[in-house]
Tab-separated table of C-alpha atoms in Angstrom:
chain	number	residue	atom	x	y	z
A	1	MET	CA	-10.055	-38.050	46.400
A	2	PRO	CA	-12.144	-35.000	44.974
A	3	PHE	CA	-10.845	-31.538	45.769
A	4	ALA	CA	-12.392	-29.754	48.597
A	5	VAL	CA	-11.602	-26.127	49.795
A	6	PRO	CA	-9.039	-26.407	52.759
A	7	ARG	CA	-10.412	-25.498	56.157
A	8	ASP	CA	-7.201	-25.697	58.340
A	9	VAL	CA	-5.204	-23.086	56.677
A	10	GLU	CA	-3.482	-21.622	59.837
A	11	GLU	CA	-1.823	-24.930	60.630
A	12	ARG	CA	-0.443	-25.724	57.265
A	13	PRO	CA	2.397	-24.389	55.047
A	14	VAL	CA	2.480	-22.355	52.077
A	15	ALA	CA	4.662	-23.408	49.311
A	16	VAL	CA	6.224	-20.957	46.525
A	17	ILE	CA	7.661	-22.570	43.403
A	18	GLY	CA	10.579	-20.463	42.106
A	19	ALA	CA	13.055	-18.344	44.362
A	20	GLY	CA	13.689	-15.600	41.937
A	21	THR	CA	12.847	-11.893	42.359
A	22	LEU	CA	9.082	-12.288	42.894
A	23	GLY	CA	9.163	-15.755	44.376
A	24	ARG	CA	11.158	-14.809	47.355
A	25	ARG	CA	9.101	-11.691	47.938
A	26	ILE	CA	5.939	-13.658	47.624
A	27	ALA	CA	7.353	-16.157	50.462
A	28	LEU	CA	8.521	-13.121	52.487
A	29	MET	CA	4.793	-11.991	52.687
A	30	PHE	CA	3.418	-15.393	53.761
A	31	ALA	CA	6.108	-15.768	56.343
A	32	THR	CA	4.587	-12.600	58.219
A	33	ARG	CA	2.106	-14.706	60.451
A	34	GLY	CA	4.438	-17.026	62.248
A	35	GLY	CA	3.762	-20.123	59.921
A	36	GLU	CA	6.145	-22.139	57.858
A	37	VAL	CA	6.635	-21.174	54.285
A	38	ARG	CA	8.531	-23.352	51.814
A	39	ILE	CA	10.400	-22.114	48.714
A	40	SER	CA	11.274	-24.690	45.892
A	41	ASP	CA	13.838	-23.957	43.107
A	42	PRO	CA	16.356	-26.456	41.223
A	43	SER	CA	19.041	-23.705	41.770
A	44	ALA	CA	20.852	-24.016	45.075
A	45	ARG	CA	22.060	-20.362	44.458
A	46	GLN	CA	18.647	-18.884	43.991
A	47	LEU	CA	17.483	-20.786	47.346
A	48	ALA	CA	20.455	-19.442	49.061
A	49	ASP	CA	19.791	-15.819	47.713
A	50	ALA	CA	16.126	-16.319	48.727
A	51	ARG	CA	16.676	-17.402	52.310
A	52	ALA	CA	19.304	-14.427	52.829
A	53	TYR	CA	16.349	-12.106	51.322
A	54	VAL	CA	13.793	-13.327	53.459
A	55	GLU	CA	15.721	-13.724	56.729
A	56	ARG	CA	16.867	-9.930	56.353
A	57	GLU	CA	13.707	-8.363	55.487
A	58	LEU	CA	11.070	-10.476	57.455
A	59	PRO	CA	11.513	-8.777	60.904
A	60	ALA	CA	10.650	-5.292	59.645
A	61	VAL	CA	8.064	-6.459	57.263
A	62	ALA	CA	6.171	-8.808	59.930
A	63	ALA	CA	6.218	-5.770	62.321
A	64	ARG	CA	4.285	-3.547	59.947
A	65	ILE	CA	1.359	-6.185	59.582
A	66	GLU	CA	-1.285	-6.208	62.391
A	67	GLY	CA	-0.774	-9.397	64.416
A	68	GLY	CA	2.135	-10.188	62.318
A	69	ARG	CA	5.275	-12.188	63.611
A	70	PRO	CA	8.078	-13.724	61.541
A	71	GLY	CA	7.425	-17.341	60.657
A	72	ARG	CA	9.803	-20.009	59.564
A	73	LEU	CA	11.185	-20.547	56.233
A	74	THR	CA	12.493	-23.607	54.715
A	75	VAL	CA	13.986	-24.240	51.270
A	76	HIS	CA	13.980	-27.136	49.030
A	77	GLU	CA	15.398	-28.239	45.727
A	78	ASP	CA	12.891	-31.249	46.013
A	79	LEU	CA	9.294	-30.170	44.659
A	80	ALA	CA	7.606	-33.041	46.439
A	81	ALA	CA	8.916	-31.989	49.798
A	82	ALA	CA	8.060	-28.547	49.348
A	83	VAL	CA	4.565	-28.828	48.450
A	84	ALA	CA	3.763	-31.643	50.985
A	85	ASP	CA	0.756	-30.690	53.206
A	86	ALA	CA	0.696	-27.108	51.911
A	87	TRP	CA	-2.738	-25.521	51.858
A	88	LEU	CA	-1.696	-23.146	48.976
A	89	VAL	CA	0.869	-23.569	46.335
A	90	ILE	CA	2.024	-20.616	44.300
A	91	GLU	CA	3.816	-20.959	41.042
A	92	ALA	CA	6.381	-18.186	40.189
A	93	VAL	CA	8.441	-19.693	37.469
A	94	PRO	CA	9.527	-17.862	34.376
A	95	GLU	CA	6.744	-16.664	31.948
A	96	ARG	CA	6.952	-19.512	29.444
A	97	LEU	CA	3.575	-21.474	28.797
A	98	ASP	CA	5.282	-24.803	28.284
A	99	LEU	CA	7.130	-24.518	31.415
A	100	LYS	CA	3.959	-23.531	33.470
A	101	LYS	CA	2.013	-26.479	32.112
A	102	ARG	CA	4.756	-28.923	33.176
A	103	VAL	CA	4.863	-27.297	36.679
A	104	PHE	CA	0.922	-27.391	37.127
A	105	ALA	CA	1.007	-31.084	35.921
A	106	ASP	CA	3.560	-31.809	38.562
A	107	LEU	CA	1.811	-29.863	41.329
A	108	ASP	CA	-1.677	-31.466	40.698
A	109	ARG	CA	0.282	-34.987	41.092
A	110	LEU	CA	2.271	-33.911	44.183
A	111	ALA	CA	0.352	-31.582	46.222
A	112	ALA	CA	-2.344	-32.451	48.666
A	113	ALA	CA	-5.689	-33.125	47.202
A	114	ASP	CA	-7.194	-30.002	48.880
A	115	ALA	CA	-4.464	-27.571	48.068
A	116	ILE	CA	-5.131	-24.623	45.973
A	117	LEU	CA	-2.806	-24.335	43.010
A	118	ALA	CA	-2.202	-20.734	42.221
A	119	SER	CA	-0.130	-18.972	39.551
A	120	ASN	CA	1.624	-15.712	39.910
A	121	SER	CA	1.809	-15.336	36.061
A	122	SER	CA	1.669	-11.730	34.986
A	123	SER	CA	0.148	-12.247	31.468
A	124	TYR	CA	-1.278	-15.855	31.081
A	125	PRO	CA	-4.508	-16.647	32.702
A	126	THR	CA	-4.644	-20.231	34.333
A	127	SER	CA	-7.037	-21.481	31.838
A	128	ARG	CA	-4.205	-21.891	29.460
A	129	PHE	CA	-2.216	-24.393	31.496
A	130	VAL	CA	-4.666	-26.663	33.444
A	131	ASP	CA	-4.582	-29.369	30.426
A	132	HIS	CA	-3.001	-31.912	32.826
A	133	VAL	CA	-4.824	-30.901	35.986
A	134	ALA	CA	-7.356	-33.434	37.081
A	135	ASP	CA	-9.738	-30.749	38.707
A	136	PRO	CA	-9.281	-27.296	37.402
A	137	GLY	CA	-11.680	-25.952	40.218
A	138	ARG	CA	-8.602	-25.704	42.426
A	139	VAL	CA	-6.592	-23.550	40.155
A	140	VAL	CA	-6.400	-19.760	40.168
A	141	ASN	CA	-4.354	-16.743	39.414
A	142	ILE	CA	-2.725	-14.811	42.302
A	143	HIS	CA	-0.893	-12.163	40.384
A	144	PHE	CA	1.557	-10.367	42.760
A	145	TYR	CA	3.409	-6.960	41.892
A	146	MET	CA	6.437	-6.133	43.833
A	147	PRO	CA	5.947	-7.031	47.734
A	148	PRO	CA	6.470	-5.701	50.244
A	149	ALA	CA	6.437	-2.224	48.552
A	150	GLN	CA	3.462	-3.069	46.193
A	151	ASN	CA	1.156	-5.394	48.050
A	152	ALA	CA	-2.091	-5.370	45.743
A	153	VAL	CA	-2.537	-8.516	43.987
A	154	ASP	CA	-5.163	-9.821	41.175
A	155	VAL	CA	-7.078	-12.814	42.059
A	156	MET	CA	-8.692	-14.357	38.770
A	157	SER	CA	-10.662	-17.444	38.073
A	158	SER	CA	-9.451	-19.821	35.535
A	159	GLY	CA	-13.167	-20.097	34.188
A	160	SER	CA	-13.627	-23.330	36.259
A	161	THR	CA	-12.219	-21.956	39.410
A	162	ARG	CA	-14.578	-22.928	42.298
A	163	ARG	CA	-16.046	-19.831	43.932
A	164	ALA	CA	-15.308	-21.154	47.497
A	165	VAL	CA	-11.457	-20.757	46.222
A	166	VAL	CA	-11.744	-17.177	45.351
A	167	ASP	CA	-13.802	-16.194	48.454
A	168	LEU	CA	-11.264	-18.082	50.674
A	169	LEU	CA	-8.415	-16.223	49.062
A	170	LEU	CA	-10.265	-12.835	49.412
A	171	ALA	CA	-10.547	-13.528	53.017
A	172	GLU	CA	-7.247	-14.755	54.002
A	173	LEU	CA	-4.507	-12.901	51.966
A	174	PRO	CA	-5.360	-9.638	53.861
A	175	ARG	CA	-4.115	-11.471	57.101
A	176	TYR	CA	-0.600	-11.411	55.479
A	177	GLY	CA	-0.658	-7.915	54.516
A	178	ILE	CA	-1.800	-8.693	50.805
A	179	PHE	CA	-4.686	-6.658	49.316
A	180	PRO	CA	-6.488	-8.777	46.684
A	181	PHE	CA	-8.621	-7.477	44.048
A	182	GLU	CA	-10.935	-9.720	42.094
A	183	ALA	CA	-10.605	-9.738	38.381
A	184	ARG	CA	-14.292	-10.299	37.443
A	185	LYS	CA	-13.766	-11.644	33.955
A	186	GLU	CA	-10.827	-13.352	32.433
A	187	SER	CA	-8.292	-10.720	31.368
A	188	THR	CA	-4.872	-10.965	29.750
A	189	GLY	CA	-2.873	-8.658	32.141
A	190	PHE	CA	-5.514	-8.768	34.673
A	191	ILE	CA	-6.488	-5.261	36.207
A	192	PHE	CA	-3.491	-3.040	37.080
A	193	ASN	CA	-0.906	-4.756	34.584
A	194	ARG	CA	-3.237	-3.791	31.735
A	195	VAL	CA	-2.808	-0.131	32.639
A	196	TRP	CA	0.754	-0.607	33.346
A	197	ALA	CA	1.522	-2.457	30.201
A	198	ALA	CA	0.280	0.564	28.056
A	199	ILE	CA	2.633	2.904	30.102
A	200	LYS	CA	5.519	0.641	29.953
A	201	ARG	CA	4.996	0.144	25.975
A	202	GLU	CA	4.847	3.743	25.473
A	203	ALA	CA	7.895	4.574	27.720
A	204	LEU	CA	9.800	1.909	25.542
A	205	ALA	CA	8.602	3.476	22.219
A	206	VAL	CA	9.725	6.995	23.301
A	207	VAL	CA	13.169	5.791	24.006
A	208	ALA	CA	13.247	3.345	20.880
A	209	GLU	CA	12.494	6.390	18.751
A	210	GLY	CA	15.158	8.521	20.254
A	211	VAL	CA	12.783	10.932	21.710
A	212	ALA	CA	14.176	10.640	25.346
A	213	THR	CA	16.556	8.667	27.444
A	214	PRO	CA	15.501	6.202	30.206
A	215	GLU	CA	16.774	8.618	32.718
A	216	ASP	CA	14.725	11.616	31.335
A	217	VAL	CA	11.415	9.481	31.145
A	218	ASP	CA	11.823	8.200	34.733
A	219	ARG	CA	12.671	11.598	36.074
A	220	MET	CA	9.765	13.319	34.454
A	221	TRP	CA	7.630	10.479	35.916
A	222	GLN	CA	8.811	10.935	39.289
A	223	ILE	CA	8.275	14.752	39.250
A	224	ASN	CA	5.015	14.589	37.702
A	225	THR	CA	3.365	11.560	39.683
A	226	GLY	CA	5.253	11.967	42.949
A	227	THR	CA	6.309	8.202	42.863
A	228	PRO	CA	9.937	7.289	43.811
A	229	VAL	CA	10.528	4.857	40.999
A	230	GLY	CA	10.016	5.390	37.107
A	231	PRO	CA	9.078	2.974	34.508
A	232	PHE	CA	12.757	1.968	33.433
A	233	ARG	CA	13.820	1.435	36.903
A	234	ALA	CA	10.744	-0.647	37.558
A	235	MET	CA	11.469	-2.730	34.654
A	236	ASP	CA	15.090	-3.270	35.839
A	237	GLN	CA	13.531	-4.422	39.067
A	238	VAL	CA	11.369	-6.995	37.250
A	239	GLY	CA	14.159	-8.141	34.844
A	240	LEU	CA	14.249	-7.187	31.401
A	241	ASP	CA	14.134	-10.797	30.101
A	242	VAL	CA	10.721	-11.199	32.123
A	243	VAL	CA	9.413	-7.969	30.622
A	244	LEU	CA	10.340	-8.978	26.980
A	245	ASP	CA	8.495	-12.463	27.707
A	246	ILE	CA	5.492	-10.738	28.834
A	247	GLU	CA	5.429	-8.319	25.811
A	248	ASN	CA	5.933	-11.131	23.355
A	249	HIS	CA	2.987	-12.794	24.893
A	250	TYR	CA	0.678	-9.590	24.512
A	251	ALA	CA	2.053	-9.503	20.963
A	252	GLU	CA	0.889	-13.029	20.184
A	253	GLU	CA	-2.482	-12.085	21.401
A	254	ARG	CA	-2.442	-8.591	19.483
A	255	PRO	CA	-0.386	-8.787	16.497
A	256	SER	CA	-1.006	-4.970	15.712
A	257	LEU	CA	1.215	-3.940	18.760
A	258	PRO	CA	4.227	-1.928	17.670
A	259	THR	CA	7.549	-3.850	17.383
A	260	ALA	CA	10.062	-1.027	18.466
A	261	PRO	CA	9.528	-1.455	22.292
A	262	ARG	CA	10.159	-5.565	22.057
A	263	ASP	CA	13.279	-4.688	19.759
A	264	LEU	CA	14.720	-2.506	22.228
A	265	LEU	CA	14.314	-4.801	25.187
A	266	ARG	CA	15.673	-7.585	23.053
A	267	ARG	CA	18.828	-5.701	22.402
A	268	TYR	CA	19.412	-5.401	26.263
A	269	VAL	CA	18.320	-8.883	26.792
A	270	ASP	CA	20.642	-10.315	23.856
A	271	SER	CA	23.620	-8.387	25.630
A	272	GLY	CA	22.980	-10.034	29.098
A	273	HIS	CA	21.934	-6.834	30.667
A	274	LEU	CA	18.735	-8.036	32.402
A	275	GLY	CA	18.446	-5.355	35.064
A	276	ILE	CA	19.413	-5.278	38.846
A	277	LYS	CA	19.862	-9.137	38.940
A	278	THR	CA	22.778	-8.836	36.601
A	279	GLY	CA	24.173	-5.601	37.696
A	280	ARG	CA	23.259	-3.708	34.561
A	281	GLY	CA	19.934	-3.132	32.595
A	282	PHE	CA	18.695	0.399	31.626
A	283	TYR	CA	20.818	1.443	34.561
A	284	ASP	CA	24.242	0.279	35.512
A	285	TYR	CA	23.959	-0.857	39.220
A	286	ARG	CA	27.619	-1.526	39.458
A	287	THR	CA	28.336	2.057	39.960
A	288	SER	CA	27.236	3.973	43.203
A	289	GLY	CA	25.104	6.291	41.458
A	290	GLY	CA	23.198	3.652	39.231
A	291	GLY	CA	23.341	5.900	36.121
A	292	ALA	CA	21.979	4.985	32.793
A	293	SER	CA	23.950	2.072	31.124
A	294	GLY	CA	23.749	2.929	27.405
A	295	GLU	CA	21.634	1.001	24.908
A	296	GLY	CA	22.614	-2.610	25.010
A	297	GLU	CA	26.269	-1.820	25.131
């Protein structure tokens, strides 16, 4: 059956593939309108953690959204069960191109013929992994930052995405407290992330060169910008393994980028210090104060 833009979106679920830091936050936002949201992940532990997070945060987040009310979350290790009848499927798996290609091939086979297939990829445009999608017109980037605190998203065509898909998302996403901005040309890093990547890379270089500590950079950032979280705590929230994957991808496209920021990240990742999710990254979250952890110790 050829793809046609879904019309009955209010009666159908949204599915999120990947129950990690961002996947569970994306599911949280789509659970704020009273409907069903499904999360799929091969890890039972990740699914349990995602369920606990959404159930804990949902009442307060839904209350902040006009017309919001808590919906129903279901978790699935089986991908086919998760995507059945969904009008929108959002991929939120690790930032590896081979993995994303496999996931989209599976989604194209298992999802409803009219389902929109979206990627939360933070650095890859969807044109890179539609090789095995029969109709690339239904594939699009919806890149989230860190909801529910940071609710702007990039919406970007794969180059083949139907205009009706983009228009539907621009109209529907605000109902869930999500603020979409269209990237009007394919861009690695989209809109905000291109600016953030430069800030993040220079912050890493300052520390790698021994000019300052992560705590000093973050504190100066907080004082001068008035924002509550500096670059290093923000990277710890995302996960340093994810940040390194993203930086490696940028470097593939731009070989002239300095290596010191990636070398610093790699030392932490190789030591197993990935940020909040492991209890330690640039900061040590095992202590009440969450002080700096020391370089890759």
